[in-house]
Short mmCIF file of C-alpha atoms and ligand atoms in Angstrom, two decimals:
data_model
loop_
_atom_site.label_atom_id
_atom_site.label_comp_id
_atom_site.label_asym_id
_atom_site.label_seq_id
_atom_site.Cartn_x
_atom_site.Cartn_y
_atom_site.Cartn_z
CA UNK A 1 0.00 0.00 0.00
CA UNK A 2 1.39 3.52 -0.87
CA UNK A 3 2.46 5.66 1.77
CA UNK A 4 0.51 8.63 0.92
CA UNK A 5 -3.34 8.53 0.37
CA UNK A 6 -4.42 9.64 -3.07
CA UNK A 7 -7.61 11.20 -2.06
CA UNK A 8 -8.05 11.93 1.88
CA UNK A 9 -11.68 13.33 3.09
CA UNK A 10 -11.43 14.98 6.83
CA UNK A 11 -13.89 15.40 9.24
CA UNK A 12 -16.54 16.14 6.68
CA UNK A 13 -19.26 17.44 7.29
CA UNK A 14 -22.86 17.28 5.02
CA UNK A 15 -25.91 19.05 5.60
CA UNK A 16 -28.90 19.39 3.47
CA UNK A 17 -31.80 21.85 3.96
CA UNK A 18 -35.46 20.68 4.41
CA UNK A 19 -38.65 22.67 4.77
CA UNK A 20 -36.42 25.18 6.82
CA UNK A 21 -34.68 22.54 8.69
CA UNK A 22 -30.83 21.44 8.72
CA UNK A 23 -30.36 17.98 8.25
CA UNK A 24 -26.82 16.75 9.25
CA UNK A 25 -26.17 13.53 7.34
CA UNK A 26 -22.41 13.27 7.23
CA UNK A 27 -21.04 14.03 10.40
CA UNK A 28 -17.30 14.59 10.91
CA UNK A 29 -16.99 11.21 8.66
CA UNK A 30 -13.02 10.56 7.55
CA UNK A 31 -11.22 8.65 4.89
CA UNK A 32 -7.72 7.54 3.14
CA UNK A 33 -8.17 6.68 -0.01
CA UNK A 34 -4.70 4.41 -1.22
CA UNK A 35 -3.79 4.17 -4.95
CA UNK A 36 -4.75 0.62 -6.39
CA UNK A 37 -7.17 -0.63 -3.79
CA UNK A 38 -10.60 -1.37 -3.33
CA UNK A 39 -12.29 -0.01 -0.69
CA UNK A 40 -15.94 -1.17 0.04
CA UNK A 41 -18.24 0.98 2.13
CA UNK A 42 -21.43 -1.01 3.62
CA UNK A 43 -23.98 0.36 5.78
CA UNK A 44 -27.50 0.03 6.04
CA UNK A 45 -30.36 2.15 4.16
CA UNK A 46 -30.18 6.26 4.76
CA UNK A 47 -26.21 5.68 6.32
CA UNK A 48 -24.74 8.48 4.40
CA UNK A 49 -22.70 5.77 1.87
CA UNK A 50 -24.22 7.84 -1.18
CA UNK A 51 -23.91 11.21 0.03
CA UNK A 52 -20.47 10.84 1.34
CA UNK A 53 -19.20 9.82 -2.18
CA UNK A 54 -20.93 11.94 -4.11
CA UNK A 55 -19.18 15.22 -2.77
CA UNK A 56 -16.26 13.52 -3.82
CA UNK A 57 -17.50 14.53 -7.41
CA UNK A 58 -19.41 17.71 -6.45
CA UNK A 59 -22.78 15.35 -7.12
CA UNK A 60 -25.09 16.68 -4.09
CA UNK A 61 -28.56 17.76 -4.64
CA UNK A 62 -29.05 21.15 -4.99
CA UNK A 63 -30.32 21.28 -1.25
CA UNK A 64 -26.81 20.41 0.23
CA UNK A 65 -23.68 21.04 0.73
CA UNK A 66 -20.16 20.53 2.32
CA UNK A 67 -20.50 22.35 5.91
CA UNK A 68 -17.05 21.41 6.92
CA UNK A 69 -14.13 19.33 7.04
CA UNK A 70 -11.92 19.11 4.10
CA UNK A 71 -11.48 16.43 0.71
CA UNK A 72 -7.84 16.88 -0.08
CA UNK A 73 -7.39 15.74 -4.14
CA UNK A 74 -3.97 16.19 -5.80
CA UNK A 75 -3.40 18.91 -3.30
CA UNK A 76 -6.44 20.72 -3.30
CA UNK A 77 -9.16 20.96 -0.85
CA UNK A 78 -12.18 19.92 -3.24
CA UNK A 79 -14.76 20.70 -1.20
CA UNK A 80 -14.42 24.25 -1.48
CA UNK A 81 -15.19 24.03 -5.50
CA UNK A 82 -17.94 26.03 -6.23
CA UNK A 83 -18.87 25.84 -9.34
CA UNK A 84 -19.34 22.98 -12.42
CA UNK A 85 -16.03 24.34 -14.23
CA UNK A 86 -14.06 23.57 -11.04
CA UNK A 87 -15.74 20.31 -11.05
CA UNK A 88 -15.62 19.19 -14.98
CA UNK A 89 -11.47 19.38 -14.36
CA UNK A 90 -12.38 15.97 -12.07
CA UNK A 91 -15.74 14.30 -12.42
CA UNK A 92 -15.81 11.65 -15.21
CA UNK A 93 -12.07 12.87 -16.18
CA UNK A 94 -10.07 11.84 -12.98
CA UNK A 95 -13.12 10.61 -10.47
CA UNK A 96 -16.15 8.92 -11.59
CA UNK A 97 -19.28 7.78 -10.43
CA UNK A 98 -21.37 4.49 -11.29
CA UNK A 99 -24.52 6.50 -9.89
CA UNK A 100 -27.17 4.01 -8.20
CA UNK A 101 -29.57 4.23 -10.28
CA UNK A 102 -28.98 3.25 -13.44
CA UNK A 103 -32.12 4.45 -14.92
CA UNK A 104 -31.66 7.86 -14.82
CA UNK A 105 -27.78 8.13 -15.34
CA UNK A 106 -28.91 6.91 -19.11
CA UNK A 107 -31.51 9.35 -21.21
CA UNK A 108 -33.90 7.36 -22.00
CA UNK A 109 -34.85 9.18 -25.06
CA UNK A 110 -31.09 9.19 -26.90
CA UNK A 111 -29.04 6.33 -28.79
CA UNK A 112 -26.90 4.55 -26.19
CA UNK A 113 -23.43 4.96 -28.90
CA UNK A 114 -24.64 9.07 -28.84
CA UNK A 115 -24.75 8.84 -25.17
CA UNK A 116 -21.17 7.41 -24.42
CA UNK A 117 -19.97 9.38 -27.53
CA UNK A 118 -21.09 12.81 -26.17
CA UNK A 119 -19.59 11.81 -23.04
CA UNK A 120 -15.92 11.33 -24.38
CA UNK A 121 -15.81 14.75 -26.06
CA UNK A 122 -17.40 16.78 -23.59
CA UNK A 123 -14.56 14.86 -21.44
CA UNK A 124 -11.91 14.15 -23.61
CA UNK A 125 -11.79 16.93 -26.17
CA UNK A 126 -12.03 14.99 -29.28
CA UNK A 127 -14.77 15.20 -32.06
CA UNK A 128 -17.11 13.58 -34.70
CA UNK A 129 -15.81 10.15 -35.93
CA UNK A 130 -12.82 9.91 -33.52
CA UNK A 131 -15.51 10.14 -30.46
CA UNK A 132 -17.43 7.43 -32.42
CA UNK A 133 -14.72 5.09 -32.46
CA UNK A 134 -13.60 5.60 -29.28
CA UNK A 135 -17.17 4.80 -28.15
CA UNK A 136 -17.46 2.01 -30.21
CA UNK A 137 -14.47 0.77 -28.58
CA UNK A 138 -15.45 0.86 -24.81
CA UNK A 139 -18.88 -0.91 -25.89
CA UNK A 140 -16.86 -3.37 -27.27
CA UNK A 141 -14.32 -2.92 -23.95
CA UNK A 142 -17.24 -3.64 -21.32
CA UNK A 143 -18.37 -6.94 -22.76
CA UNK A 144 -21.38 -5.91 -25.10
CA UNK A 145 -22.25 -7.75 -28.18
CA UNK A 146 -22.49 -6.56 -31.86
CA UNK A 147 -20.99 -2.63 -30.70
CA UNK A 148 -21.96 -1.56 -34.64
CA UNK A 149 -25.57 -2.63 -34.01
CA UNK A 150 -26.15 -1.55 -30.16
CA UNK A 151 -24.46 2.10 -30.65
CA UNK A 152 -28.13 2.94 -32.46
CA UNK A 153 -30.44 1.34 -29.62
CA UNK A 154 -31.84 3.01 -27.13
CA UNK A 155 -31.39 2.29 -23.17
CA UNK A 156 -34.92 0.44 -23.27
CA UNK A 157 -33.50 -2.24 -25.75
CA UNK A 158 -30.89 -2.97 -23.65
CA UNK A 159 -31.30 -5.71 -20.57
CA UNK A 160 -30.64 -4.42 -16.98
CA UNK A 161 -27.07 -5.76 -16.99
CA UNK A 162 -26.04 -4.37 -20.84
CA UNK A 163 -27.45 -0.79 -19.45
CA UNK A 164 -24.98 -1.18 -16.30
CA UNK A 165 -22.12 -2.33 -18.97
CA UNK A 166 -22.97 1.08 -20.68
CA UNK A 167 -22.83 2.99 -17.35
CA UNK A 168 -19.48 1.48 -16.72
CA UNK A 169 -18.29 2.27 -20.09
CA UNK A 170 -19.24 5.75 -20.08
CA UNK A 171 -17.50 5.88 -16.45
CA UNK A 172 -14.38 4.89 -17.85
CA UNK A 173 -14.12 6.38 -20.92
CA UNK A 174 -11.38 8.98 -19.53
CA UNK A 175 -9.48 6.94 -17.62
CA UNK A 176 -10.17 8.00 -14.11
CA UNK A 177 -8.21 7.46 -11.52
CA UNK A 178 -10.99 6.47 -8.79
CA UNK A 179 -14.17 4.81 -9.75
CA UNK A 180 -17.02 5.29 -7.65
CA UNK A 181 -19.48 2.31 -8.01
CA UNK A 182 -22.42 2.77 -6.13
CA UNK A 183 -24.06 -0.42 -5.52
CA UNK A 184 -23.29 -1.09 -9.35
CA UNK A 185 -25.71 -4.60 -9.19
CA UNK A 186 -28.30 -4.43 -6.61
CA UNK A 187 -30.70 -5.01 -8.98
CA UNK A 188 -29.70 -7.43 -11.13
CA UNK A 189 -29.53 -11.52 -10.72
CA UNK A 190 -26.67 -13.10 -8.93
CA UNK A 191 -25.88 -14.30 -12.67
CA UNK A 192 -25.72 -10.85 -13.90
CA UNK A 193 -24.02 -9.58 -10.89
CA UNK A 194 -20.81 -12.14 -11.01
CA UNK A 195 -20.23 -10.42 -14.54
CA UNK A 196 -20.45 -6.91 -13.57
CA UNK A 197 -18.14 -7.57 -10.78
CA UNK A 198 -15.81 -9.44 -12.95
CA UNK A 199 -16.22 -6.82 -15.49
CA UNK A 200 -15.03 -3.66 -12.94
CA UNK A 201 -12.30 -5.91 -11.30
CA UNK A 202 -10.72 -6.65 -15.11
CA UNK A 203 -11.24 -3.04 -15.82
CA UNK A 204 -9.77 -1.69 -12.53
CA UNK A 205 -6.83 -4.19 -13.09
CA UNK A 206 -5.92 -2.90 -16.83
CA UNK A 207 -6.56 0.92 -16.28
CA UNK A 208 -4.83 1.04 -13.00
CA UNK A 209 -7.85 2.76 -10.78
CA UNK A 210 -8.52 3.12 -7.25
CA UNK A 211 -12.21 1.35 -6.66
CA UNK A 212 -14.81 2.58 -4.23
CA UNK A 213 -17.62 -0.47 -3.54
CA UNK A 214 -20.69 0.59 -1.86
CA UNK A 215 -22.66 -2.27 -1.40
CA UNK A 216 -25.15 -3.26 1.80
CA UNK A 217 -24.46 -6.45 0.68
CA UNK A 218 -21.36 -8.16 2.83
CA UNK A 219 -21.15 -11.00 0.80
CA UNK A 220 -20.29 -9.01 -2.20
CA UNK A 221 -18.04 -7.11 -0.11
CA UNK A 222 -15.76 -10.15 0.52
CA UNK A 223 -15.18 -11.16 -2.85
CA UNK A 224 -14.08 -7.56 -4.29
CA UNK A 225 -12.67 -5.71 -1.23
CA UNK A 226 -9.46 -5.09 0.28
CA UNK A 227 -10.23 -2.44 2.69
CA UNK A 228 -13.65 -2.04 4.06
CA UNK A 229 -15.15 0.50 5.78
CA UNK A 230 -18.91 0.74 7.79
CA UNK A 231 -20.94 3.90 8.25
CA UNK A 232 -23.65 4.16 10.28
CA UNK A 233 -26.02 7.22 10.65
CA UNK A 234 -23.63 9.38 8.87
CA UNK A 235 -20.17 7.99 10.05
CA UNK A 236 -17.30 5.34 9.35
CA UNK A 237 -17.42 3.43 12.80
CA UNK A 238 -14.82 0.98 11.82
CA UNK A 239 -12.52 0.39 9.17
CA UNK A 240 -9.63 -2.23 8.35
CA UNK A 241 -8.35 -4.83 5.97
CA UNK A 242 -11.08 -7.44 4.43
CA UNK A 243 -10.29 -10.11 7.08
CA UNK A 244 -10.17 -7.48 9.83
CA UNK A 245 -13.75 -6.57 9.74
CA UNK A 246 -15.08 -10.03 8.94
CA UNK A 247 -13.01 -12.08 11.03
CA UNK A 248 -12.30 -9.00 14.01
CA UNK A 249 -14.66 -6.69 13.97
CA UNK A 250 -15.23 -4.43 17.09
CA UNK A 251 -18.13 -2.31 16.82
CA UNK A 252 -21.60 -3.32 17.99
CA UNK A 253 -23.10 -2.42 14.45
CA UNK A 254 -20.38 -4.60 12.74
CA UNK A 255 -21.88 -7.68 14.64
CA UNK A 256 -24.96 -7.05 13.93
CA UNK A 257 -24.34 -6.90 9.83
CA UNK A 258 -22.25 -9.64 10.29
CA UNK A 259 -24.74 -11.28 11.88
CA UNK A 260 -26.93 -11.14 9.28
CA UNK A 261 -24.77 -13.22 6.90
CA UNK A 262 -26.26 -16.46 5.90
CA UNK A 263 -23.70 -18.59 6.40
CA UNK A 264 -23.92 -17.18 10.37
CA UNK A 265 -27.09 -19.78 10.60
CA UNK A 266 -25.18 -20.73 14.63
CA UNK A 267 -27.89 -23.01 16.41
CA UNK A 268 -29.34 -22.65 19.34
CA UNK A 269 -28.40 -19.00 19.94
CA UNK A 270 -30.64 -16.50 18.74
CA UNK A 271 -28.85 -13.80 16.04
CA UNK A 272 -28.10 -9.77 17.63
CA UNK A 273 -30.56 -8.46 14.88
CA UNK A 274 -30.78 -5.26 14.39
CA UNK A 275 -33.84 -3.71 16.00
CA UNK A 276 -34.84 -0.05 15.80
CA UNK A 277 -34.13 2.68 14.16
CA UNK A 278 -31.18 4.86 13.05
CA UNK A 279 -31.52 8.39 14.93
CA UNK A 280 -33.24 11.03 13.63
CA UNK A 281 -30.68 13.12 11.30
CA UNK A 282 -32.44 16.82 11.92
CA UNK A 283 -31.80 16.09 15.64
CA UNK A 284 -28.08 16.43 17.17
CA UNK A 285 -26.66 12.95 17.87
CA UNK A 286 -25.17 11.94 21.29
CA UNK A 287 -22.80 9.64 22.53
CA UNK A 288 -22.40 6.46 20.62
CA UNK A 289 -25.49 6.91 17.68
CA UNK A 290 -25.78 2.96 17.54
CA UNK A 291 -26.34 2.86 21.36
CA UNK A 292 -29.98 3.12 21.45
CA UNK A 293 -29.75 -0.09 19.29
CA UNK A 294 -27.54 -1.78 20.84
CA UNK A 295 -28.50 -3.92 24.03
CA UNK A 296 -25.02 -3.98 25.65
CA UNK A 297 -24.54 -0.49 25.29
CA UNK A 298 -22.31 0.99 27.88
CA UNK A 299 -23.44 4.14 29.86
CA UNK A 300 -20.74 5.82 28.27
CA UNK A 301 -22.35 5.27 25.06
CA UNK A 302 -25.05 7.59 25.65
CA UNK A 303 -22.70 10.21 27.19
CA UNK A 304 -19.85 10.65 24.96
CA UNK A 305 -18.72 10.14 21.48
CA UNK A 306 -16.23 7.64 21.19
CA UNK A 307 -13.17 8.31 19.51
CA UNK A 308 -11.36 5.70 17.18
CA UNK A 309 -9.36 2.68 18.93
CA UNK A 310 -6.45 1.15 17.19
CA UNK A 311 -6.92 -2.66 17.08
CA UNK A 312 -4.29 -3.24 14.49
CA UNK A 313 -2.12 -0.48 12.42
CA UNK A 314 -4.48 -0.93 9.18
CA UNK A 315 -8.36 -1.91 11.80
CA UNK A 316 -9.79 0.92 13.78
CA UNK A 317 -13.47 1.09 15.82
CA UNK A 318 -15.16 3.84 17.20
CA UNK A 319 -16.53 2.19 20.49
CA UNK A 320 -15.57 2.71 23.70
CA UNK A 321 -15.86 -1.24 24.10
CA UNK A 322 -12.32 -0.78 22.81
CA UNK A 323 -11.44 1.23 25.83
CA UNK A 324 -9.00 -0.25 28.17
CA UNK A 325 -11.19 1.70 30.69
CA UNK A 326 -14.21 -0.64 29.45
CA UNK A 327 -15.39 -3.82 30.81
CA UNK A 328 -13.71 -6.96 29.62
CA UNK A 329 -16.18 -7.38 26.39
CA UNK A 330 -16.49 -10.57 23.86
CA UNK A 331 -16.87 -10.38 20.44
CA UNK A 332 -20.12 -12.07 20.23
CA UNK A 333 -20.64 -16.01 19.49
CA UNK A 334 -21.62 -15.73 16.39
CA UNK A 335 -18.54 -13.41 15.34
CA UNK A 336 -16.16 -16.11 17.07
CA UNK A 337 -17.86 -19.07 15.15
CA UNK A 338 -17.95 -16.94 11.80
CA UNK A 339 -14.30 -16.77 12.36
CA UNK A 340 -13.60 -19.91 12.87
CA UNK A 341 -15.55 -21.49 10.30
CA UNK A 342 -14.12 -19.12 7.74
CA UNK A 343 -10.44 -20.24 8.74
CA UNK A 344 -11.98 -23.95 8.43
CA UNK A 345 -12.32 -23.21 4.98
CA UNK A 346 -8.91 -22.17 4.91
N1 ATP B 1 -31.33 15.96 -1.23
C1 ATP B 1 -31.49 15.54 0.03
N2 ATP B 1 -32.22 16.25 0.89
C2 ATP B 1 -32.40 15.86 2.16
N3 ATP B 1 -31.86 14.75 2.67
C3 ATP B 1 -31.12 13.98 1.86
C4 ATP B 1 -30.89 14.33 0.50
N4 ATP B 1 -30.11 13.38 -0.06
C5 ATP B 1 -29.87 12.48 0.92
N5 ATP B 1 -30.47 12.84 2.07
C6 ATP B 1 -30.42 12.11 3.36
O1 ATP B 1 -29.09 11.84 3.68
C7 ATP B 1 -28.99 10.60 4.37
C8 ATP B 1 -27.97 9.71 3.69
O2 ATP B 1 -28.48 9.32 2.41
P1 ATP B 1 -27.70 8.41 1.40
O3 ATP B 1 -28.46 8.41 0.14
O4 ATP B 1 -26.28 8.79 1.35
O5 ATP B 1 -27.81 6.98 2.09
P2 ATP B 1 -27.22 5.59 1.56
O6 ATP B 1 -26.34 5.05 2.63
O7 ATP B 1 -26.64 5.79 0.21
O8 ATP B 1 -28.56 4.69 1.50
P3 ATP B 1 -29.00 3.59 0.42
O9 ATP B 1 -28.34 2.31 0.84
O10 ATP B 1 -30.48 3.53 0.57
O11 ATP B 1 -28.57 4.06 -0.93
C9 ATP B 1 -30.40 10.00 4.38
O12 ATP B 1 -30.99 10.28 5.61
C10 ATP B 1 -31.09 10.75 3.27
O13 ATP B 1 -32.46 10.85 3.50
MG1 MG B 2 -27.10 5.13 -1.62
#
């Protein structure tokens, strides 16, 4: 792993406005981004995993903003850009985003070869027939039959997966140097999915980018991941290698995901699911946000904030059960087991 991150967000900070009120839903959230890896971010529904990314681009809805913290890029604070010519020098050219829904990151109404096409010279600042080819090329580059024929269909001739093959293609066109995928095949078959993760790990090998999952699915995470990182209710509460978090994890919300893995059917002891609800993001957070969730929740944890704990150099948690003040705590059954019947498997 390089020394030096090539993108580092810190202690960013998200709010959007609603009907007059401030809604907060990054808070203070940080992250290294190293050249070559893939990073997965998981987190449930409403965790900020969208959001977060998409200021990495300058992609927030009109109702938001960057309140604070800084996204250092090739030296520059990024999240003081203000306007779209600031942002056209990155998005699409040097970051890009697989937005999550592919529907409406295609126009319905134009020829799929225009699409990619206008793409490459509003990015790449070539014209006419050398755009065409160049789009022809990536169709043919992301796996999709027939280029010639499919450059003249439009998006609704084209299944679920060839529209995400598209996506990709117009993601990559340029070259980035980070590709955002934002849960690239949540809904598509497990067929289709394989293919599409195939597909971005053959293209992430061959151009040389930096990958950034976001998935709610673990299992997915565990097949494309090195690093992994898990947000909840607006902030990375743990982070480490692949093994780290599924084999290690520390914070309460890590179990329960975990938990939730199918091949964690443990008998006789009844799964930590995950009850409740995440706070309320127009309201100011206390303590530990997971805490009301969690039923071993220290006192602490509806005091006071934890800070991160080191486990290993590369594995950090934000939970006081990490404390050496703390309570002798046990990683939960169920994590133990998971362990142990993953290092069965060899
Ligand atoms: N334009 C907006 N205005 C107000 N709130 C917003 C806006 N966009 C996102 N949010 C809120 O920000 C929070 C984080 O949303 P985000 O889309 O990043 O979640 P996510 O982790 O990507 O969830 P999912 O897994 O469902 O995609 C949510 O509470 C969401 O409602
Ligand atoms: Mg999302």
């Amino acid at each position: 792993m390089a020394k030096e991150p090539i993108l580092s967000a810190k202690d960013v900070e998200i709010q959007f406005s609603l009907r007059g009120r401030m809604l907060t839903a990054i808070r203070r959230c940080s992250l290294d981004l190293y050249e070559g890896e893939t990073m997965a971010i998981v987190g449930e529904s409403g965790s900020g995993k969208s959001v977060f990314t998409k200021s990495f681009i300058g992609m927030l809805d009109a109702n938001g903003g960057v309140t604070g913290g800084s996204i250092m890029y090739e030296g520059v604070d990024i999240s003081k850009y203000k306007t779209e010519k600031e942002w056209m020098t990155i998005r699409g050219k040097k970051i890009s985003m697989v937005m999550q829904d592919p529907m409406t990151s295609l126009n319905p109404l134009k020829k799929i070869g225009k699409q990619i096409q206008e793409s490459i010279e509003l990015n790449q600042g070539i014209k006419g027939a050398a755009a065409k080819a160049k789009a022809l090329e990536m169709l043919e580059r992301v796996g999709i039959p027939e280029p010639e024929k499919r450059f003249n269909q439009y998006p609704h001739e084209f299944s679920g997966g060839m529209r995400q093959r598209v996506v990709i293609a117009i993601a990559v066109a340029c070259h980035p140097q980070i590709l955002i995928c934002d849960e690239p095949t949540t809904a598509l078959d497990v067929t289709i999915q394989a293919q599409i993760l195939n597909l971005i790990r053959e293209l992430q090998r061959d151009l040389k980018m930096t990958v950034i999952y976001i998935t709610h699915d673990l299992g997915v995470v565990a097949n494309v991941a090195d690093r992994v990182a898990v947000m909840y209710a607006g902030q990375i509460v743990e982070y480490g290698m692949v093994d780290e978090i599924f084999y290690d994890a520390w914070h309460p919300y890590t179990w329960a995901l975990l938990s939730a893995l199918p091949q964690l059917g443990v008998k006789g002891e009844e799964l930590p699911t995950i009850d409740g609800t995440p706070p309320n993001l127009f309201n100011e957070v206390k303590g530990d946000a997971f805490a009301p969730r969690n039923r071993h929740a220290l006192a602490i944890d509806f005091e006071e904030e934890p800070p991160f704990f080191e486990v290993t150099k590369t594995h950090k948690a934000k939970t006081w059960y990490l404390d050496p003040r703390a309570p002798k705590i046990e990683q939960p059954k169920s994590i133990r087991q998971l362990r142990e019947k993953m290092r069965g498997r060899g």
